[in-house]
mmCIF file of C-alpha atoms and ligand atoms in Angstrom:
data_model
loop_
_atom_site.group_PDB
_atom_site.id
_atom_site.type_symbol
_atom_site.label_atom_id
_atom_site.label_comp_id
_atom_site.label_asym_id
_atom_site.label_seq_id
_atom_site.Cartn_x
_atom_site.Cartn_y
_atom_site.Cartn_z
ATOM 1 C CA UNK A 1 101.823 20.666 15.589
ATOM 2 C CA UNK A 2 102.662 17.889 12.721
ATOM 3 C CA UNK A 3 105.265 15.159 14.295
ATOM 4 C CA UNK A 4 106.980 13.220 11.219
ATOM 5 C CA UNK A 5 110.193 11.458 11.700
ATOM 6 C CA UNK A 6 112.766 11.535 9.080
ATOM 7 C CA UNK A 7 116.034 10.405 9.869
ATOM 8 C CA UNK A 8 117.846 11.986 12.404
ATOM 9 C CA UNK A 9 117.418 15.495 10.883
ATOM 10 C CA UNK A 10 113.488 16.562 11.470
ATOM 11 C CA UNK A 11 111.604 15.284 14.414
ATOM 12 C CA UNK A 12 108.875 17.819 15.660
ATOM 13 C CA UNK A 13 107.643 20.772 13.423
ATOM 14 C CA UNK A 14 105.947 23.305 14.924
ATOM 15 C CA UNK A 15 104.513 26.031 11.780
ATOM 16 C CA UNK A 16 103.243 28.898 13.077
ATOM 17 C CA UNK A 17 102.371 32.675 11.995
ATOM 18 C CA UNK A 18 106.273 34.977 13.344
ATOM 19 C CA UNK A 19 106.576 37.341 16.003
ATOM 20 C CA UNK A 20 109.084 39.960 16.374
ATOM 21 C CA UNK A 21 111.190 37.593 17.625
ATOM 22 C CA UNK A 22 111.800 35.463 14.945
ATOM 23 C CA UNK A 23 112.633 38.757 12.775
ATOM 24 C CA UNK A 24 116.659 38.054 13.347
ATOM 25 C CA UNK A 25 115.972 34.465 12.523
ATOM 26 C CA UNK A 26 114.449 34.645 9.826
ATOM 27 C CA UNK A 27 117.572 37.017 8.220
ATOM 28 C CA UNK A 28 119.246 34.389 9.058
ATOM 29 C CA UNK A 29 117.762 31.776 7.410
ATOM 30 C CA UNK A 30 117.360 33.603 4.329
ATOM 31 C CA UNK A 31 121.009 34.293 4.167
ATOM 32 C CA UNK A 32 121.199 30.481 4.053
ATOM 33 C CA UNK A 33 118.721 29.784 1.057
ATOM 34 C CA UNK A 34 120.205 30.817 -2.108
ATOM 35 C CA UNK A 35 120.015 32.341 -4.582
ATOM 36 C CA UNK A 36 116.744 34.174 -2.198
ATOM 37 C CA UNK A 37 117.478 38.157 -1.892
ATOM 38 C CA UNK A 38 119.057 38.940 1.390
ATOM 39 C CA UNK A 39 117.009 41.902 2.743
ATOM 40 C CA UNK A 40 117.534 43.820 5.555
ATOM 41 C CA UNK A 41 117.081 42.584 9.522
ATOM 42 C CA UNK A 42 115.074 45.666 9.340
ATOM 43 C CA UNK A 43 113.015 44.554 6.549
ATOM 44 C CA UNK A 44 112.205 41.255 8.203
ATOM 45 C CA UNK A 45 111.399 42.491 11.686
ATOM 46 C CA UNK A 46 108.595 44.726 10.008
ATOM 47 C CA UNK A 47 107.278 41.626 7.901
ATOM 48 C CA UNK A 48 106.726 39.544 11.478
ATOM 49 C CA UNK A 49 105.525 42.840 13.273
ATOM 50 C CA UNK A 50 103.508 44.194 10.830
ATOM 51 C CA UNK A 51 102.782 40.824 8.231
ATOM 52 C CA UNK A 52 102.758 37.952 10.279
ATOM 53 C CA UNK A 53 99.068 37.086 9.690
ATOM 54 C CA UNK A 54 99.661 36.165 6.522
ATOM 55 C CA UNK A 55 103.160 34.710 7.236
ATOM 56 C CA UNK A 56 104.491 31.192 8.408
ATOM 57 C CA UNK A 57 107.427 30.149 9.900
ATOM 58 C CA UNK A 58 108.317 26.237 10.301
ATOM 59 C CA UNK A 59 110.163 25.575 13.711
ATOM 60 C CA UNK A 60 112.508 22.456 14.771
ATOM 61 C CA UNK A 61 114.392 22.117 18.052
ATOM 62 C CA UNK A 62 113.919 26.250 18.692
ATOM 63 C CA UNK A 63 115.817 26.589 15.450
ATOM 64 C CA UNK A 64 113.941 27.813 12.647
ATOM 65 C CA UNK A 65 113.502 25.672 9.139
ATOM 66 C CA UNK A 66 111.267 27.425 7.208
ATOM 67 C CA UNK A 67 109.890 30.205 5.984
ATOM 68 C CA UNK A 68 106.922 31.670 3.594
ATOM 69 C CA UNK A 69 106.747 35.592 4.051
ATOM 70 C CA UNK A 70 103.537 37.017 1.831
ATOM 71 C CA UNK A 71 101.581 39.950 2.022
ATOM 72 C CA UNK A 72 97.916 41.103 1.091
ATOM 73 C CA UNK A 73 98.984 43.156 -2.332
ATOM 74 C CA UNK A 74 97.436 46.563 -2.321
ATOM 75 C CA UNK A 75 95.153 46.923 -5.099
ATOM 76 C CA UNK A 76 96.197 48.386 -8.523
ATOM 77 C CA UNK A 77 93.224 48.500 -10.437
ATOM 78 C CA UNK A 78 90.244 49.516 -7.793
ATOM 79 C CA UNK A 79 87.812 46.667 -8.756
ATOM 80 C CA UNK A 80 90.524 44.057 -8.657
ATOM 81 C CA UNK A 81 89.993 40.499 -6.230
ATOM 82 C CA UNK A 82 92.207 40.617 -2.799
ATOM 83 C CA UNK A 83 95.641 38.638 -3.843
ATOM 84 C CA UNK A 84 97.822 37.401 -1.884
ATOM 85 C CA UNK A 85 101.624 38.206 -2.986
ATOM 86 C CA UNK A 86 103.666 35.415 -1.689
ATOM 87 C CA UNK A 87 107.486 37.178 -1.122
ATOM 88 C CA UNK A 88 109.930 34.345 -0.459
ATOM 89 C CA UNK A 89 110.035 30.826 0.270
ATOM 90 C CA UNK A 90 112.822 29.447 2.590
ATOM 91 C CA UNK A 91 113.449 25.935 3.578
ATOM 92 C CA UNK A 92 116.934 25.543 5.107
ATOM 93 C CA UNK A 93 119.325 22.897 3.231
ATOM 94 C CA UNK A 94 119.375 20.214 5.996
ATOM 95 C CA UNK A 95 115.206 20.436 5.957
ATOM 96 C CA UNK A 96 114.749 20.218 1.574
ATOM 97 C CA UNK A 97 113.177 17.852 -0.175
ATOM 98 C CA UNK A 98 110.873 16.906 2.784
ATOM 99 C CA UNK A 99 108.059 18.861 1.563
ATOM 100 C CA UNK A 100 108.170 21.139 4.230
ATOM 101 C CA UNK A 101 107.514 24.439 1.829
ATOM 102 C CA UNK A 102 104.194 22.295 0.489
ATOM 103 C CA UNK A 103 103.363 22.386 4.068
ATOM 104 C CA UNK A 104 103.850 25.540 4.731
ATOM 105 C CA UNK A 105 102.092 26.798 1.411
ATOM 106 C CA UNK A 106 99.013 24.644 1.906
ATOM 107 C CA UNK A 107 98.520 25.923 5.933
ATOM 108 C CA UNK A 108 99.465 29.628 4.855
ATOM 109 C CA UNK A 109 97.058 29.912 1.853
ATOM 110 C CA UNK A 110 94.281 27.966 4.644
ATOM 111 C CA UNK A 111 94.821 30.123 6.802
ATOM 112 C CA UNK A 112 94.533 33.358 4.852
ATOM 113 C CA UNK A 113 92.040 31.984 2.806
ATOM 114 C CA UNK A 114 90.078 32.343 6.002
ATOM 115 C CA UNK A 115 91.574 35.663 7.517
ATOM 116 C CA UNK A 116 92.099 37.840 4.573
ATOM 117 C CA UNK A 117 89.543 36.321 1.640
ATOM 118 C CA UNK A 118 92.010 36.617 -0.900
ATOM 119 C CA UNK A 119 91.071 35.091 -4.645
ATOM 120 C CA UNK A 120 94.314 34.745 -6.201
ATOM 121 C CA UNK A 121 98.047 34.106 -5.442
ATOM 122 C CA UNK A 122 100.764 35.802 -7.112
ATOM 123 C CA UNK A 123 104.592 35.460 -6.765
ATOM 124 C CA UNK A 124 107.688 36.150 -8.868
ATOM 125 C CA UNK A 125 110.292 33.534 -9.864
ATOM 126 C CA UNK A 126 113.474 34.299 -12.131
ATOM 127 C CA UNK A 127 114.062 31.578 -14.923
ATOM 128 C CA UNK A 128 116.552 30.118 -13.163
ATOM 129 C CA UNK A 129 114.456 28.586 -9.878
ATOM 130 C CA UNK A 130 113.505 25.882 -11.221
ATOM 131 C CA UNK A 131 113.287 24.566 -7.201
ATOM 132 C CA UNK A 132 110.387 27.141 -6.753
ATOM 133 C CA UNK A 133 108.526 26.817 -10.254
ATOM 134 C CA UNK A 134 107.869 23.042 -9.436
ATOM 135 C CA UNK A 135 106.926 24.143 -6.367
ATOM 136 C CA UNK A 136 104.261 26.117 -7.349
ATOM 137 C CA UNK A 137 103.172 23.980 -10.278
ATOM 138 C CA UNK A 138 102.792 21.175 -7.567
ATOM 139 C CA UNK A 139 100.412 23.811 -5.529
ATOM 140 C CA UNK A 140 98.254 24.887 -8.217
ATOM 141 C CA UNK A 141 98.070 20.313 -9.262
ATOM 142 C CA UNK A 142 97.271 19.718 -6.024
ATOM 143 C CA UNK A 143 94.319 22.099 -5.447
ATOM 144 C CA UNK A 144 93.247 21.801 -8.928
ATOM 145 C CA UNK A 145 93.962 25.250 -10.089
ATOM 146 C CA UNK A 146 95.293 27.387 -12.849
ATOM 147 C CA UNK A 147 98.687 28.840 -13.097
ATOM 148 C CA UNK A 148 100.002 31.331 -15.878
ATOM 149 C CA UNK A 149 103.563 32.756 -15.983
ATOM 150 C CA UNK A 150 104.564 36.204 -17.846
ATOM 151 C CA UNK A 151 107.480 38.418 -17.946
ATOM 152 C CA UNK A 152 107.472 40.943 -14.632
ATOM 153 C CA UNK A 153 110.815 42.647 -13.516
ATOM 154 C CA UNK A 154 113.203 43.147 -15.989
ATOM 155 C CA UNK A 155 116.752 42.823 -15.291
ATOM 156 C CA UNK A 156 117.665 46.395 -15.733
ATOM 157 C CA UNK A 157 114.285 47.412 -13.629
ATOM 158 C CA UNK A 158 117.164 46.317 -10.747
ATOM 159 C CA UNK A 159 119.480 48.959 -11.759
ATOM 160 C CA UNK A 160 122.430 47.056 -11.114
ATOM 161 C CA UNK A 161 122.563 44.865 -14.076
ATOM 162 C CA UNK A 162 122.841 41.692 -11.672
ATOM 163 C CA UNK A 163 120.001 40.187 -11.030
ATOM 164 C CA UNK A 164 118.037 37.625 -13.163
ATOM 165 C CA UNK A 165 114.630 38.828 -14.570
ATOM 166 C CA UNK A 166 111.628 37.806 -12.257
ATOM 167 C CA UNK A 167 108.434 36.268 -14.253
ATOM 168 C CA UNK A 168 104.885 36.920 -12.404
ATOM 169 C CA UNK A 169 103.269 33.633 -11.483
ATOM 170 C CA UNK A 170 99.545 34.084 -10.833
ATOM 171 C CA UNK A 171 97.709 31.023 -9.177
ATOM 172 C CA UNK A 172 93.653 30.480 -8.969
HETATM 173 C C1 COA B 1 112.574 25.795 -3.289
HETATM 174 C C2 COA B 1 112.422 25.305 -1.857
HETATM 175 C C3 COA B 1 111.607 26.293 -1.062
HETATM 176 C C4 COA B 1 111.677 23.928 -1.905
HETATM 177 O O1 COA B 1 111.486 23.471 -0.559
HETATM 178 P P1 COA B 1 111.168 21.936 -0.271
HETATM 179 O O2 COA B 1 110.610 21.820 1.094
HETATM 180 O O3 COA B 1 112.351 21.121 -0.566
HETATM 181 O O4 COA B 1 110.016 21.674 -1.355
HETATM 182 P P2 COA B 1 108.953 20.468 -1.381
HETATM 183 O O5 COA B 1 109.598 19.245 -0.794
HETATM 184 O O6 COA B 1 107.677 20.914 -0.748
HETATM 185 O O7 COA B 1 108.739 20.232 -2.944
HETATM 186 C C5 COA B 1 107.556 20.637 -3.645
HETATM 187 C C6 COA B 1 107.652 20.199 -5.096
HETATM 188 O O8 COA B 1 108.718 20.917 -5.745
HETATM 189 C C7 COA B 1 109.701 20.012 -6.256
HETATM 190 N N1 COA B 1 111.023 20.612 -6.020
HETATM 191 C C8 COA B 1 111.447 21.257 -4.910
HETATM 192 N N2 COA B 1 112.721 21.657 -5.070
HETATM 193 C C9 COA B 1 113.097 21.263 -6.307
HETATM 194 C C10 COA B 1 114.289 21.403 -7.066
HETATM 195 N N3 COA B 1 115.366 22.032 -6.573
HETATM 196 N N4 COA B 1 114.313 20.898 -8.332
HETATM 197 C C11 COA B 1 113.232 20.280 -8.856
HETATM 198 N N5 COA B 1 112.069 20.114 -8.182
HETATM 199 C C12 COA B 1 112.005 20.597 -6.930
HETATM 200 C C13 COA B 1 109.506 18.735 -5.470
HETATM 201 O O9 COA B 1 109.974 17.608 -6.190
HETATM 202 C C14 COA B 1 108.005 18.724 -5.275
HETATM 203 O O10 COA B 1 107.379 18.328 -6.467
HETATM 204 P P3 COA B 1 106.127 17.286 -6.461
HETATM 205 O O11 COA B 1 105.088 17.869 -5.546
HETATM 206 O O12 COA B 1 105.700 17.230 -7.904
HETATM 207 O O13 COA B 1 106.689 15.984 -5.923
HETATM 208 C C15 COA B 1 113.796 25.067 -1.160
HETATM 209 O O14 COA B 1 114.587 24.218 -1.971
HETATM 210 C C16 COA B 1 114.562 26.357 -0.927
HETATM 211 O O15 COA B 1 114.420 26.994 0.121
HETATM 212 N N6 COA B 1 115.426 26.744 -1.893
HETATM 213 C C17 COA B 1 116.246 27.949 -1.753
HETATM 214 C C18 COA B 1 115.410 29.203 -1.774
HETATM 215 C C19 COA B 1 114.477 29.316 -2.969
HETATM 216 O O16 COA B 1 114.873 29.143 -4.116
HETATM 217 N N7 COA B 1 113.191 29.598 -2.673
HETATM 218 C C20 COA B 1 112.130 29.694 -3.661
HETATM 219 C C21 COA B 1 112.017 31.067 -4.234
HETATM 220 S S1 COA B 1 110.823 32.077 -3.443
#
């Protein structure tokens, strides 16, 4: 448990791996980060059931502030090093700017680093998150390691012609 008073808003924060419990919470708190896809409550009850070793969720009065859901990427080429894909990041608006998604980064990728052996971290950010591109940059500073960005999803690999492009970040 990490205590850190600041203000009135964050007292106690609990971060934790989910359980199928937090599943509906964690929708929820998604659908209050923008401009983060909103998946399915499906989709995020099988991340905490099935994923939740190498997820974290950052907890505050029973309510839930935070969120890193990742996943061991299958391999594509068959001798490549274990990578861990890091999905979305989620820190709800009353909890930013307290480096509460640092925290969550740095215990995840500890924790993993131990369970799962991975080498490498990859995620995808669109041009426009310029929120989660420092974040990352500040990661890869503060553990000393490279970072390289290059073009990923296309917009019109969405089909819909709405979403931004996403770039593929790959850290260490
Ligand atoms: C992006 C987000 C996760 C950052 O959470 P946070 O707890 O406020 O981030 P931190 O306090 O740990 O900040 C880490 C670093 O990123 C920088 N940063 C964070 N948000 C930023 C923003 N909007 N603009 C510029 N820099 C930002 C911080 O200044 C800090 O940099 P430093 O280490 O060089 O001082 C949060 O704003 C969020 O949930 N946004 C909506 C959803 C989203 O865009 N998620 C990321 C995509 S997966």
């Amino acid at each position: 448990m990490n205590t850190r008073v600041i203000g009135a808003v964050i007292d106690h924060i609990v971060l934790r791996p989910p359980k199928r419990r937090d599943g509906a919470d964690l929708h929820d708190l998604i659908a209050r980060c923008p401009p983060l896809d909103l998946n399915s409550r499906y989709a995020y009850l099988l991340l905490c059931e099935h994923h939740g070793a190498t997820c974290i969720v950052a907890e505050a009065g029973g309510e839930l502030v935070g969120a890193v859901t990742a996943y061991i990427r299958p391999a594509i080429e068959p001798e490549e090093v274990s990578t861990l894909f890091i999905w979305q990041v989620a820190v709800a608006p009353h909890a930013q700017g307290q480096r509460l998604a640092s925290r969550m980064l740095d215990q995840l990728t500890a924790r993993c680093a131990v369970t799962h052996r991975f080498h490498k971290i990859e995620t995808t950010i669109s041009p426009s998150n310029i929120g989660s591109q420092k974040l990352f940059d500040s990661y890869a500073k503060r553990f000393n390691i490279g970072i390289t960005a290059q073009p990923y999803f296309a917009a019109s690999d969405f089909g819909d012609g709405k979403h931004e492009e996403e770039w593929l970040y790959q850290l260490g």
